[in-house]
Coordinates of C-alpha atoms and ligand atoms in Angstrom, one line a residue:
M222 CA -2.1 -1.6 -32.1
K223 CA -1.6 -1.3 -28.2
K224 CA -3.9 -3.3 -25.7
P225 CA -5.8 -0.8 -23.6
G226 CA -6.2 -1.3 -19.9
S227 CA -9.8 -0.9 -18.3
A228 CA -8.9 2.8 -17.1
I229 CA -9.7 5.7 -19.2
D230 CA -7.2 8.2 -17.8
P231 CA -3.5 7.2 -18.2
L232 CA -2.5 8.8 -14.8
W233 CA -5.5 6.8 -13.2
Y234 CA -3.2 5.3 -10.7
K235 CA -2.6 8.8 -9.1
D236 CA -6.5 9.2 -8.2
A237 CA -6.8 5.5 -7.2
V238 CA -7.5 4.0 -3.7
I239 CA -5.8 0.6 -3.7
Y240 CA -7.3 -2.3 -1.4
E241 CA -4.8 -5.1 -0.7
L242 CA -6.2 -8.6 -0.1
H243 CA -5.3 -12.3 -0.4
V244 CA -7.7 -14.4 -2.2
R245 CA -6.8 -17.4 0.1
T246 CA -8.4 -15.4 3.1
F247 CA -11.1 -13.2 1.6
Q248 CA -13.8 -15.5 0.9
D249 CA -14.3 -19.2 0.5
S250 CA -17.2 -20.4 -2.0
N251 CA -16.8 -24.1 -1.9
A252 CA -16.5 -25.0 1.8
D253 CA -12.9 -26.2 1.4
G254 CA -11.5 -23.7 4.0
I255 CA -9.4 -21.9 1.4
G256 CA -10.7 -18.5 -0.2
D257 CA -11.1 -18.4 -3.8
F258 CA -11.8 -16.5 -7.1
P259 CA -16.0 -17.3 -7.0
G260 CA -15.8 -16.0 -3.4
L261 CA -13.8 -13.0 -4.1
I262 CA -16.3 -12.2 -6.9
S263 CA -19.3 -12.5 -4.5
R264 CA -17.5 -9.7 -2.3
L265 CA -17.0 -7.4 -5.0
D266 CA -20.1 -5.3 -4.2
Y267 CA -18.7 -4.6 -0.8
L268 CA -15.6 -3.4 -2.2
Q269 CA -17.1 -1.2 -4.7
D270 CA -19.5 0.4 -1.9
L271 CA -16.4 0.8 0.3
G272 CA -15.3 2.9 -2.6
V273 CA -11.7 1.5 -3.2
T274 CA -10.8 1.7 -7.0
C275 CA -8.1 -0.8 -7.5
L276 CA -7.6 -4.5 -6.0
W277 CA -4.5 -5.5 -5.3
L278 CA -4.2 -9.3 -5.3
L279 CA -1.4 -11.1 -3.2
P280 CA 0.1 -14.2 -5.1
F281 CA -2.3 -16.4 -6.5
Y282 CA -0.3 -18.7 -8.4
P283 CA 0.6 -22.5 -8.1
S284 CA 2.8 -22.6 -5.0
P285 CA 4.1 -24.8 -2.1
L286 CA 3.0 -21.8 0.1
R287 CA 6.0 -21.8 2.2
D288 CA 6.0 -17.9 1.7
D289 CA 2.4 -17.4 1.5
G290 CA 2.4 -17.5 -2.4
Y291 CA 5.7 -15.6 -3.0
D292 CA 7.3 -18.6 -3.7
I293 CA 5.8 -19.6 -7.1
S294 CA 5.8 -22.7 -9.0
N295 CA 4.3 -21.6 -12.2
Y296 CA 4.1 -17.8 -13.1
T297 CA 1.1 -18.3 -15.7
A298 CA -1.5 -20.2 -14.1
V299 CA -3.8 -20.0 -11.0
N300 CA -3.6 -21.9 -7.8
P301 CA -6.0 -24.7 -8.0
S302 CA -7.2 -24.2 -4.5
Y303 CA -8.3 -20.8 -5.5
G304 CA -10.0 -21.6 -8.6
T305 CA -9.1 -21.8 -12.5
I306 CA -7.8 -19.1 -14.9
E307 CA -11.3 -18.8 -16.1
D308 CA -12.3 -17.9 -12.6
F309 CA -9.6 -15.5 -12.6
K310 CA -11.2 -14.1 -15.9
L311 CA -14.4 -13.7 -14.7
F312 CA -13.1 -12.0 -11.6
L313 CA -11.2 -9.6 -13.6
A314 CA -14.2 -8.8 -15.9
A315 CA -16.4 -8.2 -12.9
A316 CA -14.0 -6.0 -11.1
H317 CA -13.6 -3.9 -14.4
Q318 CA -17.4 -4.1 -14.9
R319 CA -17.4 -2.0 -11.3
N320 CA -15.1 0.2 -12.4
M321 CA -12.2 -1.4 -10.2
Q322 CA -8.9 -2.0 -11.8
V323 CA -6.8 -4.9 -10.9
L324 CA -3.0 -5.0 -9.6
I325 CA -1.4 -8.3 -9.3
E326 CA 2.1 -9.4 -8.3
L327 CA 5.1 -10.0 -10.3
V328 CA 7.7 -11.9 -8.2
I329 CA 10.6 -12.2 -10.6
N330 CA 13.6 -11.9 -8.0
H331 CA 12.9 -15.7 -7.1
T332 CA 11.2 -18.7 -7.7
S333 CA 10.1 -21.7 -5.5
D334 CA 12.8 -24.3 -5.6
Q335 CA 9.7 -26.5 -6.9
H336 CA 9.4 -24.2 -10.2
P337 CA 10.4 -26.6 -13.0
W338 CA 13.5 -24.2 -14.0
F339 CA 14.9 -24.8 -11.0
Q340 CA 14.6 -28.7 -10.9
K341 CA 16.1 -28.6 -14.6
A342 CA 18.8 -26.3 -13.4
R343 CA 20.0 -28.4 -10.2
H344 CA 20.3 -31.6 -12.7
A345 CA 21.8 -29.8 -15.6
P346 CA 25.5 -29.6 -15.9
P347 CA 27.1 -26.4 -14.8
G348 CA 27.3 -23.9 -18.0
S349 CA 24.3 -25.4 -19.5
P350 CA 21.5 -23.0 -20.3
E351 CA 19.2 -24.6 -17.9
R352 CA 21.7 -24.3 -15.1
D353 CA 22.2 -20.8 -16.1
F354 CA 18.4 -19.7 -14.9
Y355 CA 19.7 -19.4 -11.3
V356 CA 22.6 -17.7 -9.7
W357 CA 25.2 -20.4 -8.6
S358 CA 28.6 -20.5 -7.0
P359 CA 31.2 -23.4 -5.8
T360 CA 31.9 -21.1 -2.7
D361 CA 29.7 -19.2 -0.4
Q362 CA 32.3 -16.4 0.3
I363 CA 31.2 -14.0 -2.5
Y364 CA 28.3 -11.5 -2.4
K365 CA 29.0 -11.5 1.3
D366 CA 28.3 -7.7 1.7
A367 CA 24.4 -8.4 0.9
P368 CA 22.4 -8.5 4.5
I369 CA 20.4 -11.3 5.1
I370 CA 16.6 -9.9 4.9
F371 CA 14.9 -12.9 6.5
S372 CA 17.4 -13.0 9.5
D373 CA 15.2 -14.8 11.9
T374 CA 15.1 -18.1 9.6
E375 CA 18.2 -17.9 7.5
K376 CA 21.7 -17.7 8.3
S377 CA 23.2 -17.1 4.9
N378 CA 22.1 -15.9 1.6
W379 CA 23.7 -19.3 -0.2
T380 CA 22.5 -22.9 0.3
W381 CA 24.3 -25.8 -0.8
D382 CA 22.4 -28.1 -3.3
E383 CA 23.6 -31.7 -3.2
T384 CA 22.3 -32.5 -6.6
A385 CA 24.0 -29.8 -8.4
K386 CA 27.1 -30.0 -6.0
A387 CA 26.9 -26.1 -6.0
F388 CA 25.8 -23.0 -3.7
Y389 CA 22.4 -21.3 -4.9
W390 CA 21.7 -17.7 -4.3
H391 CA 18.7 -16.4 -2.4
R392 CA 17.7 -13.1 -0.8
F393 CA 14.8 -14.9 1.0
F394 CA 14.1 -18.3 2.2
H395 CA 16.5 -20.9 1.2
H396 CA 13.6 -22.6 -0.6
Q397 CA 13.2 -19.4 -2.8
P398 CA 16.4 -19.5 -5.2
D399 CA 17.1 -16.2 -7.0
L400 CA 16.8 -15.9 -11.1
N401 CA 20.0 -15.2 -12.9
F402 CA 19.3 -11.8 -14.6
D403 CA 22.7 -11.9 -16.2
N404 CA 21.0 -14.4 -18.4
P405 CA 19.1 -12.8 -21.1
A406 CA 16.8 -16.0 -21.4
V407 CA 15.4 -15.2 -17.9
L408 CA 14.2 -11.8 -18.7
E409 CA 12.6 -13.0 -22.0
E410 CA 10.7 -15.8 -19.8
V411 CA 9.7 -13.2 -17.4
L412 CA 8.4 -10.8 -19.9
K413 CA 6.5 -13.7 -21.4
A414 CA 4.8 -14.3 -18.3
M415 CA 4.1 -10.6 -17.6
R416 CA 2.6 -10.5 -21.2
F417 CA 0.3 -13.2 -20.4
W418 CA -1.3 -11.3 -17.5
L419 CA -1.4 -8.0 -19.6
D420 CA -3.2 -9.9 -22.5
L421 CA -5.9 -10.9 -20.2
G422 CA -6.3 -7.4 -19.1
V423 CA -4.6 -7.0 -15.7
D424 CA -4.0 -3.3 -15.1
A425 CA -0.7 -3.2 -12.9
F426 CA 2.1 -5.4 -11.4
R427 CA 3.8 -4.8 -8.1
L428 CA 7.2 -5.7 -8.7
D429 CA 8.1 -7.7 -5.6
A430 CA 11.8 -7.5 -4.2
V431 CA 12.9 -5.4 -7.1
P432 CA 16.1 -4.0 -5.6
Y433 CA 17.7 -7.5 -5.8
L434 CA 17.2 -8.6 -9.1
V435 CA 21.1 -8.3 -10.1
E436 CA 24.2 -9.4 -7.7
R437 CA 27.7 -7.8 -7.9
D438 CA 30.7 -9.0 -5.6
G439 CA 31.9 -6.1 -3.4
T440 CA 28.4 -4.6 -3.3
A441 CA 25.4 -5.0 -1.1
C442 CA 23.7 -6.3 -4.4
E443 CA 21.0 -3.8 -4.1
S444 CA 20.0 -1.1 -6.6
L445 CA 22.9 -1.8 -9.2
P446 CA 22.8 -0.1 -12.7
E447 CA 22.0 -3.5 -14.2
T448 CA 18.9 -3.8 -12.0
H449 CA 17.6 -0.5 -13.3
H450 CA 18.4 -1.6 -16.8
I451 CA 16.1 -4.6 -16.2
I452 CA 13.3 -2.3 -15.2
R453 CA 13.8 -0.1 -17.8
T454 CA 13.2 -2.9 -20.3
I455 CA 10.2 -4.2 -18.6
R456 CA 8.6 -0.8 -18.7
A457 CA 9.4 -0.6 -22.1
A458 CA 7.6 -3.6 -23.0
I459 CA 4.6 -2.6 -21.1
D460 CA 4.7 1.0 -23.0
D461 CA 5.4 -0.9 -26.6
G462 CA 2.4 -3.1 -26.5
Y463 CA -0.1 -1.6 -24.1
T464 CA -1.7 1.3 -22.5
N465 CA -2.9 2.6 -19.1
R466 CA -1.1 0.3 -17.0
F467 CA 1.5 0.6 -14.2
I468 CA 4.2 -0.8 -12.3
L469 CA 4.7 -0.4 -8.5
A470 CA 8.2 -0.8 -7.1
E471 CA 8.6 -2.8 -3.7
A472 CA 12.0 -1.0 -3.0
N473 CA 12.4 -1.0 0.8
Q474 CA 14.8 1.8 0.8
W475 CA 15.5 5.3 2.0
P476 CA 13.7 7.8 -0.4
A477 CA 16.9 9.0 -1.9
D478 CA 17.6 5.5 -2.9
V479 CA 14.0 4.8 -4.2
R480 CA 14.0 7.9 -6.5
P481 CA 16.3 6.0 -9.1
Y482 CA 13.3 3.6 -9.5
F483 CA 11.2 6.2 -11.2
G484 CA 14.0 6.8 -13.5
N485 CA 13.0 9.6 -15.9
G486 CA 9.5 8.6 -15.8
D487 CA 10.9 5.5 -17.7
E488 CA 11.1 3.0 -14.8
C489 CA 8.3 2.4 -12.2
N490 CA 5.3 4.6 -12.2
M491 CA 4.7 4.0 -8.4
A492 CA 6.8 3.1 -5.5
F493 CA 6.2 2.4 -2.0
H494 CA 6.9 5.0 0.6
F495 CA 8.6 2.8 3.4
P496 CA 10.4 5.3 5.6
L497 CA 7.5 7.2 6.0
M498 CA 5.1 4.5 7.4
P499 CA 7.2 3.8 10.8
R500 CA 7.5 7.3 11.2
I501 CA 3.7 8.2 11.2
Y502 CA 3.6 5.5 14.2
M503 CA 6.5 7.2 15.9
A504 CA 4.9 11.0 15.4
L505 CA 1.9 9.6 17.2
R506 CA 3.4 7.8 20.0
Q507 CA 5.7 10.8 20.6
E508 CA 3.2 13.5 20.1
D509 CA 5.5 15.3 17.8
R510 CA 5.2 15.7 14.0
L511 CA 9.0 15.9 13.6
P512 CA 9.4 12.4 12.3
I513 CA 7.1 12.7 9.5
T514 CA 8.0 16.4 8.5
D515 CA 11.7 15.2 8.4
I516 CA 11.2 12.2 6.3
I517 CA 9.1 14.1 3.9
A518 CA 11.7 16.9 3.6
Q519 CA 14.3 13.9 2.8
T520 CA 11.9 12.9 -0.1
P521 CA 13.2 14.1 -3.3
P522 CA 10.8 15.2 -6.0
I523 CA 9.8 12.6 -8.5
P524 CA 8.6 12.8 -12.3
D525 CA 5.2 14.3 -12.8
S526 CA 4.0 10.9 -14.2
C527 CA 5.0 9.0 -11.0
Q528 CA 3.5 8.5 -7.5
W529 CA 4.4 7.3 -3.9
G530 CA 2.2 4.6 -2.6
L531 CA 1.3 5.1 0.9
F532 CA 0.3 2.5 3.6
L533 CA -0.1 2.0 7.0
R534 CA 0.0 -1.7 7.3
N535 CA 0.5 -4.7 5.0
H536 CA 0.6 -8.4 4.8
D537 CA 4.3 -8.2 6.2
E538 CA 5.6 -7.0 9.5
L539 CA 5.6 -3.3 10.2
T540 CA 9.1 -3.2 8.8
L541 CA 11.8 -1.2 10.8
E542 CA 14.5 -1.3 8.2
M543 CA 14.2 2.3 7.4
V544 CA 14.7 3.7 10.9
S545 CA 17.9 4.1 13.0
S546 CA 18.7 1.6 15.7
D547 CA 17.4 3.7 18.4
E548 CA 14.3 4.5 16.5
R549 CA 13.8 0.8 16.3
D550 CA 14.3 0.2 19.9
Y551 CA 11.6 2.6 20.6
M552 CA 9.5 1.3 18.2
Y553 CA 9.8 -2.0 19.7
F554 CA 9.2 -0.7 23.1
A555 CA 6.3 1.4 22.0
Y556 CA 4.5 -1.1 19.9
S557 CA 5.5 -4.6 20.7
A558 CA 5.3 -5.2 24.5
D559 CA 5.3 -9.2 23.7
P560 CA 8.4 -10.4 22.1
R561 CA 6.0 -12.8 20.0
M562 CA 5.1 -9.7 18.2
R563 CA 8.3 -9.1 16.6
V564 CA 9.7 -10.9 13.4
N565 CA 12.7 -10.1 11.6
S566 CA 13.2 -6.4 11.7
G567 CA 9.8 -5.7 12.4
I568 CA 6.3 -5.8 14.2
R569 CA 3.7 -8.4 13.0
R570 CA 0.7 -6.6 14.3
R571 CA -2.3 -5.1 12.5
L572 CA -3.4 -1.4 12.6
A573 CA -6.1 -1.6 15.3
P574 CA -4.2 -3.6 18.0
L575 CA -1.1 -1.5 17.3
L576 CA -3.1 1.7 18.3
D577 CA -4.8 -0.3 21.2
N578 CA -8.2 -0.5 19.3
N579 CA -8.3 3.4 19.9
R580 CA -10.8 4.7 17.3
Q581 CA -9.6 8.2 17.6
R582 CA -5.9 7.1 16.5
I583 CA -7.2 4.6 14.1
Q584 CA -9.2 7.5 12.3
L585 CA -6.6 10.1 12.7
L586 CA -3.6 7.5 11.0
N587 CA -6.2 7.2 8.3
S588 CA -6.8 10.7 8.0
L589 CA -2.9 11.0 7.2
L590 CA -2.9 8.3 4.9
L591 CA -5.8 9.8 2.9
S592 CA -4.3 13.0 2.5
F593 CA -0.6 12.8 2.2
P594 CA 0.9 12.9 -1.0
G595 CA 0.4 9.5 -2.9
T596 CA -2.1 6.8 -3.6
P597 CA -3.4 5.3 -0.4
I598 CA -3.3 1.5 0.0
V599 CA -5.8 -0.2 2.8
Y600 CA -5.1 -3.6 4.0
Y601 CA -8.0 -5.7 4.0
G602 CA -9.8 -5.9 7.3
D603 CA -8.1 -2.7 8.6
E604 CA -11.3 -0.9 7.4
I605 CA -13.3 -2.9 10.2
A606 CA -10.3 -3.0 12.9
M607 CA -9.6 -6.4 12.6
G608 CA -7.1 -8.0 15.2
D609 CA -4.4 -10.5 14.8
N610 CA -3.6 -13.6 16.1
I611 CA 0.4 -13.7 17.2
Y612 CA 0.4 -17.3 18.1
L613 CA 0.5 -18.0 14.3
G614 CA 4.1 -18.3 13.0
D615 CA 6.1 -16.0 10.6
R616 CA 3.9 -13.1 9.3
N617 CA 0.9 -15.1 9.4
A618 CA -0.4 -13.3 12.7
V619 CA -2.0 -10.5 10.2
R620 CA -3.2 -12.7 7.6
T621 CA -6.0 -14.4 9.2
P622 CA -9.7 -14.6 7.1
M623 CA -11.7 -11.5 6.7
Q624 CA -14.6 -11.3 9.2
W625 CA -17.8 -10.9 7.4
S626 CA -20.3 -11.8 10.0
S627 CA -20.8 -13.6 13.5
D628 CA -21.8 -16.9 11.7
R629 CA -19.5 -19.8 11.8
N630 CA -16.0 -19.0 10.6
A631 CA -16.8 -15.4 10.6
G632 CA -18.8 -16.1 7.5
F633 CA -15.5 -16.5 5.6
S634 CA -16.1 -20.4 5.0
T635 CA -18.7 -23.0 5.8
A636 CA -15.8 -25.4 6.2
N637 CA -15.2 -27.5 9.6
P638 CA -13.5 -24.7 11.6
A639 CA -10.3 -27.4 12.0
R640 CA -10.0 -27.1 8.1
L641 CA -9.3 -23.4 7.6
C642 CA -6.3 -22.4 6.2
F643 CA -5.8 -19.9 8.9
P644 CA -8.0 -19.8 12.0
V645 CA -10.3 -16.6 12.4
V646 CA -9.4 -14.5 15.0
M647 CA -11.6 -15.5 18.3
D648 CA -10.2 -13.4 21.2
P649 CA -13.2 -11.3 23.0
I650 CA -12.0 -7.8 21.5
F651 CA -11.3 -8.6 18.0
G652 CA -13.0 -11.9 17.6
Y653 CA -15.2 -12.2 14.6
Q654 CA -18.3 -11.9 17.0
A655 CA -17.3 -8.3 18.0
V656 CA -15.7 -7.2 14.9
N657 CA -17.3 -7.8 11.5
V658 CA -18.5 -6.4 8.4
E659 CA -22.1 -7.2 8.8
A660 CA -22.3 -5.6 12.3
E661 CA -20.3 -2.5 11.2
L662 CA -22.5 -2.2 8.1
S663 CA -25.8 -1.9 10.1
D664 CA -24.2 0.5 12.8
Q665 CA -24.1 4.1 11.3
S666 CA -21.2 5.2 13.7
S667 CA -18.8 2.0 12.8
L668 CA -15.4 2.6 11.6
L669 CA -16.3 0.8 8.3
H670 CA -18.9 3.7 7.8
W671 CA -16.5 6.3 8.5
T672 CA -13.8 4.6 6.2
R673 CA -16.4 4.8 3.6
N674 CA -17.2 8.3 4.2
M675 CA -13.4 9.5 3.9
I676 CA -12.8 7.4 0.9
A677 CA -15.9 9.0 -0.8
L678 CA -14.6 12.6 0.2
R679 CA -11.1 12.1 -0.9
K680 CA -12.5 11.0 -4.4
L681 CA -14.4 14.3 -4.8
F682 CA -11.0 15.9 -5.2
R683 CA -8.1 15.7 -7.2
V684 CA -5.9 17.6 -4.9
F685 CA -5.2 14.6 -2.8
G686 CA -3.8 12.3 -5.5
R687 CA -2.0 15.0 -7.7
G688 CA -1.5 18.1 -5.6
S689 CA 1.5 19.7 -4.0
M690 CA 2.1 19.6 -0.4
E691 CA 3.5 22.5 1.8
F692 CA 4.1 22.2 5.5
L693 CA 3.0 25.0 8.0
N694 CA 5.3 25.5 10.8
P695 CA 2.9 26.1 13.9
E696 CA 5.0 26.5 17.1
N697 CA 3.0 23.7 18.7
R698 CA 4.8 20.5 17.4
K699 CA 1.9 18.2 18.6
V700 CA 0.0 19.8 15.7
I701 CA 0.7 18.9 12.0
A702 CA -0.6 21.2 9.5
Y703 CA -0.3 21.1 5.5
I704 CA -1.4 22.8 2.6
R705 CA -2.4 20.4 -0.5
H706 CA -2.8 22.4 -3.7
Y707 CA -3.6 21.4 -6.9
D708 CA -3.9 23.6 -10.1
P709 CA -4.8 21.6 -13.3
T710 CA -3.5 24.4 -15.4
S711 CA 0.2 24.2 -14.0
R712 CA 2.5 22.1 -15.8
S713 CA 4.2 20.8 -12.6
K714 CA 4.0 20.4 -8.9
E715 CA 6.9 23.1 -8.7
D716 CA 4.4 25.7 -10.2
T717 CA 2.2 25.5 -7.3
A718 CA 4.8 26.5 -4.9
A719 CA 3.8 29.2 -2.5
H720 CA 6.0 31.9 -4.4
V721 CA 4.3 31.3 -7.6
R722 CA 1.1 29.7 -7.3
D723 CA -2.2 31.3 -8.7
L724 CA -4.9 30.8 -6.2
T725 CA -7.7 31.7 -8.6
S726 CA -7.1 29.7 -11.5
P727 CA -9.9 27.6 -12.7
G728 CA -10.4 24.0 -11.2
T729 CA -7.9 24.9 -8.6
E730 CA -8.1 23.1 -5.3
I731 CA -6.5 24.1 -2.0
V732 CA -6.8 22.1 1.3
L733 CA -5.6 22.7 4.5
C734 CA -5.1 19.4 6.9
V735 CA -4.7 20.2 10.3
A736 CA -4.1 17.0 12.8
N737 CA -3.6 16.6 16.5
L738 CA -1.3 14.0 17.3
S739 CA -1.6 14.1 21.1
R740 CA -4.0 12.6 23.4
F741 CA -4.8 16.0 24.7
A742 CA -6.7 18.9 23.3
Q743 CA -4.4 21.4 21.5
P744 CA -4.6 24.8 20.5
V745 CA -2.8 25.9 17.1
S746 CA -2.0 29.3 15.3
L747 CA -1.4 29.0 11.8
D748 CA 0.4 31.7 9.5
L749 CA -2.5 31.6 6.5
S750 CA -1.9 35.2 5.6
E751 CA -1.1 33.9 2.0
F752 CA -4.8 33.1 1.8
A753 CA -6.3 36.0 3.2
G754 CA -9.7 36.6 2.5
M755 CA -10.3 33.0 1.9
V756 CA -12.8 31.0 3.7
P757 CA -11.8 27.3 5.1
V758 CA -14.8 25.1 4.6
E759 CA -14.7 21.9 6.8
M760 CA -15.1 19.2 4.1
L761 CA -17.1 16.4 6.2
G762 CA -19.9 18.8 7.4
Y763 CA -19.4 21.4 4.5
V764 CA -19.3 24.0 7.4
P765 CA -17.8 27.6 6.8
F766 CA -15.2 28.7 9.2
P767 CA -14.2 32.3 9.7
T768 CA -12.6 33.9 7.0
I769 CA -8.9 34.0 7.0
T770 CA -7.1 37.6 7.7
A771 CA -3.6 38.5 7.6
A772 CA -3.3 37.6 11.3
P773 CA -2.5 34.2 12.8
Y774 CA -5.4 31.8 12.3
P775 CA -6.4 30.1 15.7
L776 CA -7.8 26.7 15.8
T777 CA -8.6 24.2 18.8
L778 CA -8.2 20.7 18.1
A779 CA -9.9 17.7 20.3
P780 CA -7.6 15.0 21.1
Y781 CA -6.4 12.9 18.1
S782 CA -8.8 15.0 16.0
F783 CA -8.3 16.3 12.5
F784 CA -9.7 19.0 10.1
W785 CA -9.8 18.9 6.5
L786 CA -10.5 22.6 5.5
E787 CA -11.1 23.5 1.5
L788 CA -10.0 27.0 1.3
Q789 CA -12.7 28.7 -1.3
P790 CA -12.6 32.4 -2.4
A791 CA -14.8 34.4 -0.2
H792 CA -18.5 34.9 -1.6
Q793 CA -17.7 32.7 -4.5
P794 CA -19.0 29.2 -3.1
R795 CA -17.2 26.7 -5.6
N796 CA -19.3 24.1 -7.3
S797 CA -16.8 22.4 -9.3
T798 CA -17.0 18.9 -7.5
E799 CA -20.0 16.5 -7.9
A800 CA -20.8 16.6 -4.4
Y801 CA -20.8 20.5 -4.3
T802 CA -23.0 21.2 -7.2
S803 CA -26.4 20.5 -5.7
I804 CA -25.7 23.4 -3.6
P805 CA -27.6 26.7 -4.6
D806 CA -25.8 29.3 -6.5
E807 CA -26.0 31.8 -3.6
E808 CA -23.8 31.5 -0.8
P809 CA -25.6 29.2 1.7
T810 CA -26.2 30.0 5.2
L811 CA -24.8 27.9 7.9
D812 CA -28.3 26.8 8.9
Q813 CA -29.0 26.0 5.4
L814 CA -26.0 23.7 5.1
T815 CA -26.4 21.9 8.4
L816 CA -30.2 21.5 8.3
D817 CA -30.8 20.5 4.6
A818 CA -29.4 16.9 4.5
S819 CA -29.8 17.2 0.7
T820 CA -26.8 19.8 0.2
R821 CA -24.6 17.5 2.3
P822 CA -22.1 15.6 0.4
L823 CA -22.1 12.6 2.5
N824 CA -23.9 10.7 5.3
P825 CA -23.6 12.7 8.5
L826 CA -20.5 11.0 10.6
Ligands
NOJ55 C1 8.2 -9.3 -0.2 C2 6.9 -9.6 0.2 O1 6.1 -8.6 0.5 C3 7.2 -10.7 1.2 O2 5.7 -11.2 1.7 C4 7.7 -11.8 0.6 O3 8.0 -12.6 1.9 C5 9.0 -11.3 0.1 N1 8.8 -10.4 -0.8 C6 9.9 -12.4 -0.6 O4 9.1 -12.9 -1.8
CA56 CA1 -12.5 -22.6 -1.5

C-alpha cells in the first residue's frame, strides 16, 4: 500500500504557489534570537491568508551553519535551535490542516565535514567501506575541467586532509565534502533519509545541487548519465512507496541542459528555470521584451506531468551564471552599483532594493512571475518589499529576519537585539519600522494586499499553472504580450497551439497578458484576429473591454502597467470559476459590475 501525500490531485504542484522561508529567520518563539518551529506554526495563519499553498523550508537539520544549513551533519533530525522532531511533526500537521503542502531540502551532493560519515571516512583506511563514502584522491590534478562555483572563497575543488593523507572533492565550500555516488551504499543511506521524511508526510523535496552528484575525469563533472541514473532511482523509490509527492531539481543550467532532468517524466517533476530569471530583470532595465522571448523560445517542451519552477529572488545571490559575459557586465552595471552587492557570479540583493523600491516595477515583475508558464515561488519578505543588508557577509544580505511589526526586533523575537541570529534591517527606507506585515495589513493599498489579491486571482484559473503560452509579436518591443490557453479536454499542451485549438471546448480558459516594460506610457496594437468576436474581460476589476474584431486591437498601457484579460465568448459570460458564479446569468452591465461589490471577485485594489 503506497503512502498518500497530503494533496488530492497528483499534479497539485502545477497549481501551487510556493513560499520559500527559513525557519531560522521567520519567527522566534522562545526569545533566544533564533526562529523555530513553534514560531513558524504561530505564523501559518498569515501564510494561509496570503494564499500560498506550499511552504518550501530551507535546511533545518543539525548543522555547523557555515553554509546556512546546507552543510548538514545529520539527515534525519531537526537542528535543536529550531525545535524537536515532535515540533516538526506538529508544524507539518498544522500546515496540512490549512491545505498547505510542505517542500523540504534533500541536500545529497555533499555533507558537512562534521557529519559522522566524513569523520569516520577520514580516519578509516583507504579502500575501506567507510572511506568510500566520499571522493578521495592522492592528487588534485584530476577533474580539472569542473568549474569552481564559490569562486570568491574557494581556490580549488580539492582540499588536502591531513588525517586521511588524501585530497577530498567538494564542489562548494571546502567544509562540504561531496558524497561518492559511485558507492551504492551512499545511495542506500540517502534513500533511507528520504523515506524517513516521506513517512512523516513531507510532500516534496528540492534536490540541491543535483547536477554534481557524479564526477568523471575529462568532463565538467556536471549532468553526467550516471547522475541521471541516480535521479531515476530516487524517483522510482518515491513512486514505489508514495503518492502525490514531487521532486524539484536545482540545476542552474541552460534550458536545453535542464530538459534531461525531467527525463521521460521519470526524473524530476519540477526544475527551476534559472536562465529566465536574470532576463526578466534585463528586459525591465532595457525596456525590451527580447531577453524574455528569446530564452522562452530556447526552452524545450517538457513532459506533460512536469513543470517549471519560476522565481524572481531566492536565498542565494541573483545568479548570473546563465548569461553571457557581456550580459553579466550589464547586469552588474544596472543592478549593483556598490561592489559589496556582488558575490561569486551574482548580486546579493532583494527584490525591492533591486527595483529601487519602485512599486510599479515590483508589481510588474510579480505579474510576470504569476502569469508565466510554471509554478511561482515567492521569497519570504518580498511580499512586503523587505530590504537587504549588504554589510552582512556571503549571501546573508538577503536572509535577515522577517519584519512582522514595528515592535522590538521587528516582532521576530523578544530577545536582546544583540542576540539575534541576524540583525533586522534598520535603514530608514526598508527598516522594520517602515516596512512590516502589521502596517501593510492595515493599509488596503499596500503591496501585501496587492500580492494577496494577485495570488487569489491566479488561483481561480487553471490556465496559469497548466496552460500553454504563445507570444504575440507587436511592433512595440517595450510591450510583452502573450496568450495563455488551457483546454482540460486536450491531451497535451501542443493540442492548444494556435492552428489546432478549439476555443469553445468546455472548461477552456484563455487569458491575454500584456505588460509595459517601459517607464513611459506605451501604445500597442495586437493581432487578435484569431479571437474575433470574443470579449476581453480585465480580470482584477471584471471590466469588459471592446469586442475583438479582425482588425488590430489597440491598447494603451501606463508606465510599468499590465493587463490580464480573460477572453470570453461574446454574450456568454462564463461562470466556470468560483468567483464568477455569483454573477447573474444574463450578461451584466458595466455599471452592475463596477458598482455591485458583491459580484467582484476580489477586494478593490
Ligand atoms: C545551493 C543552495 O541554494 C546554496 O544556498 C548552497 O550554498 C549550495 N547549494 C551548496 O549547498
Ligand atoms: Ca528560538
